[in-house]
Amino acid sequence: MMATMAIPQQKTAIETIDLSVAYNGKPALRGVSLAFPENAVTALIGPSGCGKSTLLRALNRMNDRIPNAEMTGRVLLKGRDIYDRRINLTRLRREVGMVFQKPNPFPMSIFENVALGPRLHYGLRGRALQEVVEDALRKAALWDEVKDELSKSGLALSGGQQQRLCIARMLAVQPQILLMDEPCSALDPISTQKIEELITELGKQYTVIVVTHNLQQAARISHYTGFLMYGEVVEWGETRQLFERPARAETEDYIHGRFG
Ligand SMILES: Nc1ncnc2c1ncn2[C@@H]1O[C@H](COP(=O)(O)OP(=O)(O)OP(=O)(O)O)[C@@H](O)[C@H]1O
Ligand SMILES: [Mg+2]
């Protein structure tokens, strides 16, 4: 097992301690201990099947929904164990939001997609609700494109706009941590660039953890990078250091395309 490698002077937002996950008894994560720094972007990279999505899902208990998934170890959100049975799951998923590879807007208007959460969680109505919706759409860099057609269906937007709508929907409930699982892999280069700029901007205010197969993207947008193989953390460090001076031969091979 690798030790937790926290970067000094950077507060930890969420951390895993000796986290293992198995599906039908087959290990997908083995003893992962990682501390994700607050208000920074962390990229998770590694070959297909190495456990990146499993790790991301463990951070807001999405694996709970997968039958035959078994977990040991702990996940601490600001020091609090999210697997404690007293934890309120609705509140946890609000605090630790997630967007997926394929944008999944609800089949309702752009406005409703974003308004639903704050209305449900905070009982917002009228002007206050409108303000929260506008603010979330602005933060997601979508407002200017949709402000005149908020009643249009979210499904009528382009793929890149739909992804930003999903990000706005997540931001509207005031999360602390944003989990993104290959958020650009279904997008064209221009939408990808917009999402990358957005992630960089969000990283100033939120703890962002993003899974990507695009190594140039990881290098561009993240402050820290974790490299996984076969369910284990091979290397973790500041992104620049990991890409320019990797400590492990496996990392060097992977970032130079000599693996898989
Ligand atoms: N719901 C599931 N049921 C059974 N096995 C699963 C399930 N989800 C993932 N696995 C297995 O767990 C391992 C890790 O999968 P995971 O999806 O976390 O990998 P990944 O790194 O996200 O891969 P990719 O880059 O292809 O998305 C794989 O061997 C996968 O087959
Ligand atoms: Mg995955």
Short mmCIF file of C-alpha atoms and ligand atoms in Angstrom, two decimals:
data_model
loop_
_atom_site.label_atom_id
_atom_site.label_comp_id
_atom_site.label_asym_id
_atom_site.label_seq_id
_atom_site.Cartn_x
_atom_site.Cartn_y
_atom_site.Cartn_z
CA MET A 1 0.00 0.00 0.00
CA MET A 2 1.22 3.47 -0.84
CA ALA A 3 1.28 6.10 1.85
CA THR A 4 -0.94 9.18 1.68
CA MET A 5 1.12 11.84 -0.03
CA ALA A 6 -0.37 15.12 1.03
CA ILE A 7 1.29 18.22 -0.36
CA PRO A 8 2.39 20.46 2.52
CA GLN A 9 0.46 23.65 3.24
CA GLN A 10 -2.49 22.52 1.17
CA LYS A 11 -5.63 21.56 3.08
CA THR A 12 -7.24 18.25 2.23
CA ALA A 13 -10.86 18.38 1.02
CA ILE A 14 -11.51 14.67 0.75
CA GLU A 15 -9.31 11.65 1.29
CA THR A 16 -9.39 7.90 0.98
CA ILE A 17 -7.72 5.68 3.54
CA ASP A 18 -6.74 2.18 2.48
CA LEU A 19 -9.74 2.05 0.15
CA SER A 20 -10.44 -1.22 -1.60
CA VAL A 21 -13.40 -2.02 -3.84
CA ALA A 22 -14.22 -5.38 -5.41
CA TYR A 23 -16.97 -6.42 -7.80
CA ASN A 24 -18.15 -10.00 -7.34
CA GLY A 25 -15.04 -10.59 -5.27
CA LYS A 26 -12.74 -9.33 -8.02
CA PRO A 27 -10.60 -6.36 -6.83
CA ALA A 28 -10.97 -3.09 -8.73
CA LEU A 29 -9.20 -0.85 -6.18
CA ARG A 30 -6.53 -2.09 -3.80
CA GLY A 31 -5.62 -0.09 -0.74
CA VAL A 32 -5.84 3.39 -2.23
CA SER A 33 -4.85 6.21 0.12
CA LEU A 34 -5.07 9.61 -1.52
CA ALA A 35 -5.62 13.10 -0.14
CA PHE A 36 -7.25 15.49 -2.60
CA PRO A 37 -6.19 19.11 -2.00
CA GLU A 38 -8.83 21.77 -1.49
CA ASN A 39 -9.48 24.38 -4.18
CA ALA A 40 -7.33 22.66 -6.76
CA VAL A 41 -7.81 20.45 -9.78
CA THR A 42 -6.64 16.85 -9.46
CA ALA A 43 -6.51 14.63 -12.53
CA LEU A 44 -6.81 10.85 -12.36
CA ILE A 45 -5.15 9.02 -15.22
CA GLY A 46 -4.41 5.41 -16.07
CA PRO A 47 -5.26 2.63 -18.49
CA SER A 48 -8.81 1.49 -19.08
CA GLY A 49 -10.10 -0.70 -16.27
CA CYS A 50 -7.55 0.51 -13.69
CA GLY A 51 -10.30 1.74 -11.34
CA LYS A 52 -10.59 5.48 -12.01
CA SER A 53 -14.39 5.54 -12.20
CA THR A 54 -14.64 3.19 -9.24
CA LEU A 55 -12.49 5.58 -7.20
CA LEU A 56 -14.53 8.60 -8.26
CA ARG A 57 -17.80 6.83 -7.42
CA ALA A 58 -16.49 5.86 -3.99
CA LEU A 59 -16.13 9.57 -3.18
CA ASN A 60 -19.88 10.19 -3.19
CA ARG A 61 -21.06 6.64 -2.57
CA MET A 62 -22.32 6.04 -6.08
CA ASN A 63 -20.91 2.49 -5.78
CA ASP A 64 -23.64 1.88 -3.17
CA ARG A 65 -26.01 1.53 -6.08
CA ILE A 66 -23.99 -1.22 -7.75
CA PRO A 67 -24.98 -4.68 -6.56
CA ASN A 68 -22.01 -6.96 -5.81
CA ALA A 69 -19.71 -3.99 -5.14
CA GLU A 70 -17.92 -4.41 -1.82
CA MET A 71 -15.82 -1.78 -0.16
CA THR A 72 -13.35 -1.64 2.71
CA GLY A 73 -11.42 1.35 3.99
CA ARG A 74 -12.58 4.86 4.62
CA VAL A 75 -13.42 8.07 2.79
CA LEU A 76 -13.18 11.26 4.83
CA LEU A 77 -14.87 14.45 3.69
CA LYS A 78 -13.33 17.26 5.74
CA GLY A 79 -12.42 14.56 8.25
CA ARG A 80 -15.92 13.03 8.42
CA ASP A 81 -16.40 9.41 7.31
CA ILE A 82 -18.95 9.45 4.48
CA TYR A 83 -19.67 5.74 4.98
CA ASP A 84 -20.83 6.35 8.55
CA ARG A 85 -24.44 5.17 8.74
CA ARG A 86 -25.56 8.52 10.18
CA ILE A 87 -24.56 10.30 6.97
CA ASN A 88 -27.44 11.81 5.01
CA LEU A 89 -26.93 10.53 1.44
CA THR A 90 -28.93 13.27 -0.24
CA ARG A 91 -26.82 15.87 1.49
CA LEU A 92 -23.59 14.01 0.68
CA ARG A 93 -24.41 13.91 -3.06
CA ARG A 94 -25.23 17.60 -2.94
CA GLU A 95 -21.85 18.34 -1.33
CA VAL A 96 -19.97 16.01 -3.64
CA GLY A 97 -21.45 16.55 -7.11
CA MET A 98 -20.73 14.49 -10.19
CA VAL A 99 -20.86 14.82 -13.96
CA PHE A 100 -20.43 11.95 -16.35
CA GLN A 101 -18.87 11.19 -19.70
CA LYS A 102 -22.20 11.44 -21.47
CA PRO A 103 -24.12 14.62 -20.61
CA ASN A 104 -27.44 13.64 -19.02
CA PRO A 105 -29.76 16.67 -18.78
CA PHE A 106 -33.25 15.97 -17.46
CA PRO A 107 -36.00 16.01 -20.14
CA MET A 108 -37.21 19.45 -19.09
CA SER A 109 -36.39 23.10 -19.76
CA ILE A 110 -32.94 24.59 -19.32
CA PHE A 111 -34.27 26.64 -16.41
CA GLU A 112 -35.88 23.64 -14.71
CA ASN A 113 -32.74 21.53 -15.07
CA VAL A 114 -30.88 24.02 -12.90
CA ALA A 115 -33.81 25.14 -10.68
CA LEU A 116 -34.88 21.68 -9.55
CA GLY A 117 -32.02 21.17 -7.07
CA PRO A 118 -32.13 24.51 -5.24
CA ARG A 119 -35.95 24.37 -5.08
CA LEU A 120 -35.84 20.88 -3.58
CA HIS A 121 -32.84 21.29 -1.29
CA TYR A 122 -33.23 24.90 -0.18
CA GLY A 123 -36.90 25.63 -0.85
CA LEU A 124 -36.03 28.55 -3.11
CA ARG A 125 -38.82 30.22 -5.12
CA GLY A 126 -39.36 33.20 -7.39
CA ARG A 127 -36.68 35.86 -7.64
CA ALA A 128 -34.23 34.08 -5.32
CA LEU A 129 -34.48 30.94 -7.42
CA GLN A 130 -33.99 32.88 -10.65
CA GLU A 131 -30.85 34.43 -9.23
CA VAL A 132 -29.39 31.07 -8.25
CA VAL A 133 -30.16 29.66 -11.71
CA GLU A 134 -28.53 32.62 -13.44
CA ASP A 135 -25.50 32.47 -11.17
CA ALA A 136 -25.00 28.72 -11.80
CA LEU A 137 -25.38 29.17 -15.56
CA ARG A 138 -22.86 32.01 -15.48
CA LYS A 139 -20.37 29.96 -13.46
CA ALA A 140 -20.81 27.13 -15.97
CA ALA A 141 -20.05 29.59 -18.82
CA LEU A 142 -23.41 28.89 -20.46
CA TRP A 143 -25.51 31.92 -19.51
CA ASP A 144 -24.72 34.07 -22.56
CA GLU A 145 -25.69 31.26 -24.91
CA VAL A 146 -29.02 30.36 -23.28
CA LYS A 147 -30.30 33.46 -21.46
CA ASP A 148 -32.94 34.18 -24.13
CA GLU A 149 -34.24 30.62 -24.34
CA LEU A 150 -34.38 29.33 -20.79
CA SER A 151 -37.68 27.56 -21.48
CA LYS A 152 -36.18 25.50 -24.30
CA SER A 153 -35.61 21.82 -23.54
CA GLY A 154 -32.19 20.98 -22.11
CA LEU A 155 -32.10 18.09 -24.56
CA ALA A 156 -32.24 20.53 -27.49
CA LEU A 157 -28.77 21.88 -26.67
CA SER A 158 -25.55 20.72 -28.32
CA GLY A 159 -23.45 18.08 -26.54
CA GLY A 160 -21.00 20.64 -25.21
CA GLN A 161 -23.82 22.91 -24.01
CA GLN A 162 -25.54 19.94 -22.38
CA GLN A 163 -22.34 19.15 -20.47
CA ARG A 164 -22.14 22.74 -19.24
CA LEU A 165 -25.84 22.56 -18.29
CA CYS A 166 -25.06 19.47 -16.20
CA ILE A 167 -22.21 21.37 -14.56
CA ALA A 168 -24.59 24.30 -13.86
CA ARG A 169 -27.10 21.86 -12.36
CA MET A 170 -24.39 20.55 -10.07
CA LEU A 171 -23.18 24.04 -9.07
CA ALA A 172 -26.72 25.24 -8.27
CA VAL A 173 -26.89 23.12 -5.11
CA GLN A 174 -23.64 24.57 -3.73
CA PRO A 175 -21.31 21.58 -3.75
CA GLN A 176 -17.80 21.60 -2.27
CA ILE A 177 -16.33 18.91 -4.45
CA LEU A 178 -16.87 18.37 -8.16
CA LEU A 179 -16.28 14.91 -9.59
CA MET A 180 -15.98 14.69 -13.36
CA ASP A 181 -15.63 11.36 -15.15
CA GLU A 182 -14.17 11.98 -18.62
CA PRO A 183 -16.33 15.08 -19.06
CA CYS A 184 -14.95 15.91 -22.51
CA SER A 185 -14.63 12.54 -24.15
CA ALA A 186 -17.95 12.89 -25.99
CA LEU A 187 -17.25 16.48 -27.08
CA ASP A 188 -15.74 18.20 -30.11
CA PRO A 189 -12.48 20.19 -29.73
CA ILE A 190 -14.17 23.58 -29.28
CA SER A 191 -16.55 22.35 -26.58
CA THR A 192 -13.64 20.53 -24.99
CA GLN A 193 -11.67 23.75 -24.83
CA LYS A 194 -14.64 25.51 -23.19
CA ILE A 195 -14.97 22.80 -20.56
CA GLU A 196 -11.22 22.88 -19.92
CA GLU A 197 -11.32 26.64 -19.38
CA LEU A 198 -14.31 26.16 -17.13
CA ILE A 199 -12.54 23.49 -15.05
CA THR A 200 -9.55 25.80 -14.63
CA GLU A 201 -11.87 28.58 -13.44
CA LEU A 202 -13.83 26.28 -11.11
CA GLY A 203 -10.59 24.95 -9.62
CA LYS A 204 -10.08 28.32 -7.94
CA GLN A 205 -13.23 27.95 -5.86
CA TYR A 206 -13.91 24.23 -5.75
CA THR A 207 -12.07 20.98 -5.27
CA VAL A 208 -12.23 19.39 -8.71
CA ILE A 209 -11.35 15.76 -9.38
CA VAL A 210 -11.37 14.88 -13.05
CA VAL A 211 -10.79 11.55 -14.77
CA THR A 212 -9.34 11.85 -18.25
CA HIS A 213 -7.71 9.69 -20.90
CA ASN A 214 -6.35 12.80 -22.53
CA LEU A 215 -2.89 13.27 -21.04
CA GLN A 216 -2.35 16.68 -22.62
CA GLN A 217 -5.61 17.73 -21.01
CA ALA A 218 -4.50 16.43 -17.61
CA ALA A 219 -1.24 18.36 -17.99
CA ARG A 220 -3.07 21.55 -19.03
CA ILE A 221 -5.82 21.72 -16.44
CA SER A 222 -4.66 20.00 -13.27
CA HIS A 223 -2.47 20.99 -10.35
CA TYR A 224 -2.08 17.43 -9.10
CA THR A 225 -2.20 14.10 -10.87
CA GLY A 226 -2.75 10.57 -9.66
CA PHE A 227 -1.67 7.70 -11.91
CA LEU A 228 -3.41 4.36 -11.32
CA MET A 229 -2.71 0.88 -12.64
CA TYR A 230 -4.43 -2.38 -11.71
CA GLY A 231 -6.39 -0.68 -8.94
CA GLU A 232 -3.36 0.86 -7.25
CA VAL A 233 -1.91 4.33 -7.12
CA VAL A 234 1.42 4.07 -8.90
CA GLU A 235 2.31 7.72 -8.51
CA TRP A 236 0.80 10.86 -7.15
CA GLY A 237 2.22 14.35 -7.25
CA GLU A 238 2.18 17.83 -8.64
CA THR A 239 1.17 17.57 -12.29
CA ARG A 240 4.26 19.23 -13.67
CA GLN A 241 6.59 17.07 -11.70
CA LEU A 242 4.69 13.89 -12.59
CA PHE A 243 4.75 14.64 -16.31
CA GLU A 244 8.24 16.10 -16.54
CA ARG A 245 10.10 14.10 -13.92
CA PRO A 246 8.07 11.01 -13.07
CA ALA A 247 9.41 9.09 -10.10
CA ARG A 248 8.34 5.69 -11.35
CA ALA A 249 9.28 3.86 -14.55
CA GLU A 250 5.62 2.78 -15.05
CA THR A 251 4.53 6.42 -15.05
CA GLU A 252 7.18 7.35 -17.56
CA ASP A 253 6.12 4.47 -19.84
CA TYR A 254 2.47 5.41 -19.59
CA ILE A 255 2.87 9.10 -20.30
CA HIS A 256 5.06 8.29 -23.29
CA GLY A 257 2.49 5.90 -24.69
CA ARG A 258 4.51 2.79 -24.03
CA PHE A 259 1.75 1.04 -22.12
CA GLY A 260 -1.48 -0.64 -23.24
N1 LIG B 1 -20.58 -2.44 -12.19
C1 LIG B 1 -19.52 -3.25 -12.30
N2 LIG B 1 -19.68 -4.58 -12.14
C2 LIG B 1 -18.62 -5.42 -12.26
N3 LIG B 1 -17.36 -5.03 -12.52
C3 LIG B 1 -17.15 -3.71 -12.67
C4 LIG B 1 -18.21 -2.76 -12.58
N4 LIG B 1 -17.70 -1.51 -12.78
C5 LIG B 1 -16.39 -1.70 -13.00
N5 LIG B 1 -16.04 -3.01 -12.94
C6 LIG B 1 -14.68 -3.57 -13.11
O1 LIG B 1 -13.81 -2.91 -12.20
C7 LIG B 1 -12.57 -2.58 -12.82
C8 LIG B 1 -12.37 -1.07 -12.76
O2 LIG B 1 -13.37 -0.44 -13.55
P1 LIG B 1 -13.50 1.14 -13.69
O3 LIG B 1 -14.74 1.40 -14.47
O4 LIG B 1 -13.39 1.75 -12.35
O5 LIG B 1 -12.20 1.48 -14.55
P2 LIG B 1 -11.78 2.83 -15.29
O6 LIG B 1 -10.37 3.09 -14.90
O7 LIG B 1 -12.79 3.89 -15.03
O8 LIG B 1 -11.82 2.39 -16.83
P3 LIG B 1 -12.17 3.29 -18.14
O9 LIG B 1 -10.97 4.14 -18.38
O10 LIG B 1 -12.35 2.27 -19.22
O11 LIG B 1 -13.42 4.07 -17.85
C9 LIG B 1 -12.66 -3.15 -14.24
O12 LIG B 1 -12.05 -4.41 -14.24
C10 LIG B 1 -14.13 -3.27 -14.49
O13 LIG B 1 -14.40 -4.30 -15.39
MG MG B 2 -14.12 4.94 -16.23
#
